[in-house]
XYZ file of N, CA and C in Angstrom:
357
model
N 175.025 -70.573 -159.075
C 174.503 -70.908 -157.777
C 173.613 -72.144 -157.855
N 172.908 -72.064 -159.162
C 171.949 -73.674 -158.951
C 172.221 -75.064 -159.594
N 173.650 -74.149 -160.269
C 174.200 -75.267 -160.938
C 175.150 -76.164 -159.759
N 175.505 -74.895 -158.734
C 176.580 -75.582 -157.572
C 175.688 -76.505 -156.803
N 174.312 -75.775 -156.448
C 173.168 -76.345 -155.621
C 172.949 -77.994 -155.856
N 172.796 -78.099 -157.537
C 172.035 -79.626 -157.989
C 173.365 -79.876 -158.184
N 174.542 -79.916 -158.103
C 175.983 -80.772 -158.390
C 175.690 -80.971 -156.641
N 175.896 -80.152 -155.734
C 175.730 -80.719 -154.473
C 175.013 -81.799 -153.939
N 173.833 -81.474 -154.460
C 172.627 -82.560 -154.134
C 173.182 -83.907 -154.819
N 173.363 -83.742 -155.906
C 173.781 -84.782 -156.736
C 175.205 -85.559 -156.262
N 176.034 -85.051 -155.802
C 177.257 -85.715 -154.943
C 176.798 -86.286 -153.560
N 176.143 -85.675 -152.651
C 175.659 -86.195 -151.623
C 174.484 -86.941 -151.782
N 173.970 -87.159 -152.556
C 172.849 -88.175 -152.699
C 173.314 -89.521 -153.713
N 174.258 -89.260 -154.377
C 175.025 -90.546 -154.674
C 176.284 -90.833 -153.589
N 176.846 -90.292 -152.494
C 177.951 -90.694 -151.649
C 176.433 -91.229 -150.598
N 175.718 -91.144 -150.652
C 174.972 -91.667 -149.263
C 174.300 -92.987 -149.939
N 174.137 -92.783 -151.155
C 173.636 -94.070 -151.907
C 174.951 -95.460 -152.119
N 176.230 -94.848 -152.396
C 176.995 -95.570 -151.535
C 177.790 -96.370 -150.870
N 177.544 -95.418 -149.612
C 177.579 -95.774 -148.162
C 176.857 -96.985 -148.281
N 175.256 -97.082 -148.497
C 174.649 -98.288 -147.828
C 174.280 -99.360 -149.108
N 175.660 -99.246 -149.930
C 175.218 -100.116 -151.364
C 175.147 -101.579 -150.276
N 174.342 -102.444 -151.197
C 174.282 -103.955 -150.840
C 174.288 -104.579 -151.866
N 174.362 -105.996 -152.060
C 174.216 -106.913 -152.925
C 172.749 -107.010 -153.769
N 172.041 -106.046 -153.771
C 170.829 -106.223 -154.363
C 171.317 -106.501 -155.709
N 169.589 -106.862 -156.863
C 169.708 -106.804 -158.243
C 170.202 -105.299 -158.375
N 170.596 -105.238 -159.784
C 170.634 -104.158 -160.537
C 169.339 -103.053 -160.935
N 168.533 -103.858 -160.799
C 167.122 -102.636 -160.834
C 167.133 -102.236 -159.397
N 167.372 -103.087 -158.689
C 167.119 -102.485 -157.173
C 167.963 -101.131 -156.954
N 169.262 -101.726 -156.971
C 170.362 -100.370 -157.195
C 170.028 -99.156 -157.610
N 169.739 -99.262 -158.711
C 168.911 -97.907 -159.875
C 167.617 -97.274 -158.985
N 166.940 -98.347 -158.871
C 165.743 -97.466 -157.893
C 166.234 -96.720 -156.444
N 166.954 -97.346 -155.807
C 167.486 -96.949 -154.400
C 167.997 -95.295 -154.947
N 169.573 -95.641 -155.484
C 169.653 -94.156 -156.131
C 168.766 -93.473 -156.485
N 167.606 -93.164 -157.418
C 166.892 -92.556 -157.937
C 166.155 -91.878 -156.710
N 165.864 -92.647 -155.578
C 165.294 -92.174 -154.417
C 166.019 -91.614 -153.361
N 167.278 -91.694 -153.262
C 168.376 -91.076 -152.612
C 168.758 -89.635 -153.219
N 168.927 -89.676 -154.718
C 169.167 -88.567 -155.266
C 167.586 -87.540 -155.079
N 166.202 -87.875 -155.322
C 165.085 -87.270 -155.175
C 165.376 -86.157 -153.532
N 165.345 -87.408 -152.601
C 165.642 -86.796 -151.283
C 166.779 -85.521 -150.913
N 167.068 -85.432 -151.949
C 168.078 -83.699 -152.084
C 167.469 -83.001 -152.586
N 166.149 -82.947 -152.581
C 165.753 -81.968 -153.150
C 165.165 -80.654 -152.302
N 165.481 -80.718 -150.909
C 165.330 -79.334 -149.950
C 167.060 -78.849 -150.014
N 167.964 -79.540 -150.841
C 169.166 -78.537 -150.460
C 168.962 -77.880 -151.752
N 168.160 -78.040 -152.999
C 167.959 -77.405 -154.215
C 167.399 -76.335 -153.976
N 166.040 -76.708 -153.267
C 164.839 -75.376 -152.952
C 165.448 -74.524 -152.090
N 166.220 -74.682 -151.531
C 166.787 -73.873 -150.438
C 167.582 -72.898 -151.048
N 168.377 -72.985 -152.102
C 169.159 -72.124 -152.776
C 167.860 -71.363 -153.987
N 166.838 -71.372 -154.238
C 166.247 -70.409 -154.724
C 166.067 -69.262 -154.944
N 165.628 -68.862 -153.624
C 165.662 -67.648 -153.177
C 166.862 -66.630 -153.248
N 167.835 -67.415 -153.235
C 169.016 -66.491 -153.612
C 168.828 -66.489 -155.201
N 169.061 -67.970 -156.061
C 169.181 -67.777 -157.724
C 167.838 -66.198 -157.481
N 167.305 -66.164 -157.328
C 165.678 -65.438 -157.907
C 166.477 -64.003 -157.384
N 167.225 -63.549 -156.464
C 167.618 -62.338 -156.160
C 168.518 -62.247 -157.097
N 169.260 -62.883 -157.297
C 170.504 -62.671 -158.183
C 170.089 -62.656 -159.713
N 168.750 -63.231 -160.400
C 168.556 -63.122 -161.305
C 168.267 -61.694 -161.603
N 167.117 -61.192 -160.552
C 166.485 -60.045 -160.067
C 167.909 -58.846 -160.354
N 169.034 -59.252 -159.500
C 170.198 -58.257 -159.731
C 170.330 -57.839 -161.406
N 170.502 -58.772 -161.737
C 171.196 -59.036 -163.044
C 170.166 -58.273 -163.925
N 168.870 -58.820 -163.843
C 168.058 -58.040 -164.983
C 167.824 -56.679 -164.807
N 167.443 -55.965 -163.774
C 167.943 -54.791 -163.397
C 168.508 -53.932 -162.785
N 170.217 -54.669 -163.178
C 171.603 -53.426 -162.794
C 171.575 -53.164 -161.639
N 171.166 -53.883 -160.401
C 171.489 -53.612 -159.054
C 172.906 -53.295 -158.978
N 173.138 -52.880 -157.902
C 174.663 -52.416 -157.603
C 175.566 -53.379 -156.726
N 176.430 -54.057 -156.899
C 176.799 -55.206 -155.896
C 176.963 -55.156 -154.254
N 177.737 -54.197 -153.943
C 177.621 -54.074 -152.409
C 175.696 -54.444 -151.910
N 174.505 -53.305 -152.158
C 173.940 -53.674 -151.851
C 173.520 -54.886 -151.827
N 173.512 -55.494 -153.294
C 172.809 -56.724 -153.490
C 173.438 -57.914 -152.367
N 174.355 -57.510 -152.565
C 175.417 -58.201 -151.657
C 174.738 -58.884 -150.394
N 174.550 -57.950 -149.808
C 173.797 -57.391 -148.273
C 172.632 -57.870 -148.121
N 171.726 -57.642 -149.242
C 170.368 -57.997 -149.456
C 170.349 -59.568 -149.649
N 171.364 -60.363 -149.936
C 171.657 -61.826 -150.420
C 171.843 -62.747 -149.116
N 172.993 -61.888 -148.363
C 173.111 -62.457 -146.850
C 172.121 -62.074 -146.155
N 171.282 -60.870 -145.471
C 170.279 -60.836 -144.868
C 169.357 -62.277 -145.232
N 168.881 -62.166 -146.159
C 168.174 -63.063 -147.004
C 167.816 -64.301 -146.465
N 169.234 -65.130 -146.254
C 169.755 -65.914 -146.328
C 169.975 -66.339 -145.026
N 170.615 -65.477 -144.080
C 170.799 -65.801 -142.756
C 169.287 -65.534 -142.361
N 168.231 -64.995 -142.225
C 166.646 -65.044 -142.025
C 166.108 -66.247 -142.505
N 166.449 -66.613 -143.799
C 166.270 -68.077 -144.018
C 166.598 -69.382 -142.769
N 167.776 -69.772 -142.852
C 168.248 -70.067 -142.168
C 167.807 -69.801 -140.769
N 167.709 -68.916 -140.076
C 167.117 -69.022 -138.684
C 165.474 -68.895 -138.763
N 164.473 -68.987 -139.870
C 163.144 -69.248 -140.097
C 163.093 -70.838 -140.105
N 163.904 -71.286 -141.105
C 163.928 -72.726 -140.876
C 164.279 -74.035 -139.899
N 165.306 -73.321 -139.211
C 166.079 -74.023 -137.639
C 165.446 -73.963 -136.946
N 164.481 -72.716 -136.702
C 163.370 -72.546 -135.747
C 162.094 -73.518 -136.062
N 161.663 -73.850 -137.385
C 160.558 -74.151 -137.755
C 160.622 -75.641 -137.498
N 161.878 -76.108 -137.809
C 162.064 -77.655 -138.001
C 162.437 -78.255 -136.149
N 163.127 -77.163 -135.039
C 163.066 -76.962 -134.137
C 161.922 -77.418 -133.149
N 160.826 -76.271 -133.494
C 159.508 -76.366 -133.019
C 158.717 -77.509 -133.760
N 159.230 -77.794 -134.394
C 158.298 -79.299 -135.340
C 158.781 -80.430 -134.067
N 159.799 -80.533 -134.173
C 160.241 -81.470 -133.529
C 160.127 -81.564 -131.712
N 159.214 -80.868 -131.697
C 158.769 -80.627 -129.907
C 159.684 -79.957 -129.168
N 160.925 -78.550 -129.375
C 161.703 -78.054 -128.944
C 160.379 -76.634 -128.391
N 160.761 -76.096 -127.303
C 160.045 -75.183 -127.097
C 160.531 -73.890 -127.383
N 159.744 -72.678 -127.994
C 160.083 -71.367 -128.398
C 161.151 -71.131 -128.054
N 161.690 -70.770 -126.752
C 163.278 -70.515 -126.444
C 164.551 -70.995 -127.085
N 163.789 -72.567 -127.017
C 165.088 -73.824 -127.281
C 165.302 -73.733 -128.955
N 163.589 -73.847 -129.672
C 163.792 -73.243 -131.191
C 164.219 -72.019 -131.751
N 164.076 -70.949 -130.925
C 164.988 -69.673 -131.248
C 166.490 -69.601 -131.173
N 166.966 -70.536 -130.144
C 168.483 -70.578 -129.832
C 169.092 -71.572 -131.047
N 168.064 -72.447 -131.453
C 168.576 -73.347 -132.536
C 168.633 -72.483 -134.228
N 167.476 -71.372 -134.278
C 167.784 -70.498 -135.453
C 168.363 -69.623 -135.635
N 168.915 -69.030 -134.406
C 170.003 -68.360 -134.058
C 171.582 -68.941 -134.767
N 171.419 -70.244 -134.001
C 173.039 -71.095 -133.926
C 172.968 -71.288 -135.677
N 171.971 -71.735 -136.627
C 172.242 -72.091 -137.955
C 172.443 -70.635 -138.802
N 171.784 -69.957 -138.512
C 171.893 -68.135 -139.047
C 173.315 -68.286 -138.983
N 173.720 -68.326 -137.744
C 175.349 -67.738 -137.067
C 176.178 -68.608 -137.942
N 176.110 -70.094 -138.214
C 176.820 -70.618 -138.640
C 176.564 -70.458 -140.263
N 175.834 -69.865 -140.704
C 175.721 -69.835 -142.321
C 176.653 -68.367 -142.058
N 176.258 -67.668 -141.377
C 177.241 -66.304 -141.634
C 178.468 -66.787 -141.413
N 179.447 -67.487 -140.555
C 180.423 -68.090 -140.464
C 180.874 -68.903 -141.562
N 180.008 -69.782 -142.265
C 180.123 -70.100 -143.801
C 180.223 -69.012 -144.899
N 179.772 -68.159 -144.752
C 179.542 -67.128 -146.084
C 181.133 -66.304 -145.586
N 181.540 -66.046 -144.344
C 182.963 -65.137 -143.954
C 183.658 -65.972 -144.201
N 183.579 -66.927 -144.299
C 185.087 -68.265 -144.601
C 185.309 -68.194 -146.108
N 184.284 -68.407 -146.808
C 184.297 -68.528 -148.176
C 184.817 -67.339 -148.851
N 184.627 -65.982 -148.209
C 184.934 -64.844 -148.780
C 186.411 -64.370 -148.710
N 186.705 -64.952 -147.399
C 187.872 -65.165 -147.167
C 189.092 -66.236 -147.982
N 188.359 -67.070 -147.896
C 189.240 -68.062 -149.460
C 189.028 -67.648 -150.445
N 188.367 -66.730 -151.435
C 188.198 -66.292 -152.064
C 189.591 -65.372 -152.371
């Protein structure tokens, strides 16, 4: 999971680095990346909380269905704590930020049923 997490970060923070390559020097280049790749670092922290449950599974013999359950709850609460938070940061009012942590919850559960499904 955190190995998929920092390969993610690490693909999208060099495809966005790029997107806006220019003719700079060669140190310039290197620094730009270095700061493009840094800026992935909330899709890293974000997958934590799951590595730390799943480690948690592993060291003591949880049973998978539950853990299972306990991983998506988790996760979709994440997800609509954060849509809401970044929501209301951004001057959306309680209603408008609840409907927005709602819609990212819904769509991570819609991500997690797709995947299980290709699976």
């Amino acid at each position: 999971m955190l190995v998929t997490a920092v390969t993610a970060a690490l693909a999208h923070g060099y495809a966005h680095h790029m997107s806006t390559h220019r003719g700079h020097t060669a140190g310039h280049r290197w620094y730009a990346l270095v700061h493009r790749l840094i800026d992935e670092w909330p899709l890293v922290v974000a997958s934590l909380p799951t590595v730390v449950l799943l480690l948690a599974a592993g060291g003591w013999d949880w049973p998978e269905g539950p853990t299972t359950a306990a991983g998506l709850t988790l996760n979709a609460t994440l997800l609509f704590a954060w849509g809401m938070a970044a929501a209301l940061r951004m001057g959306y009012r309680r209603r408008g930020a609840v409907l927005i942590g709602v819609a990212d919850a819904a769509l991570g559960l819609v991500i997690a049923v797709a995947n299980a499904l290709i699976k």
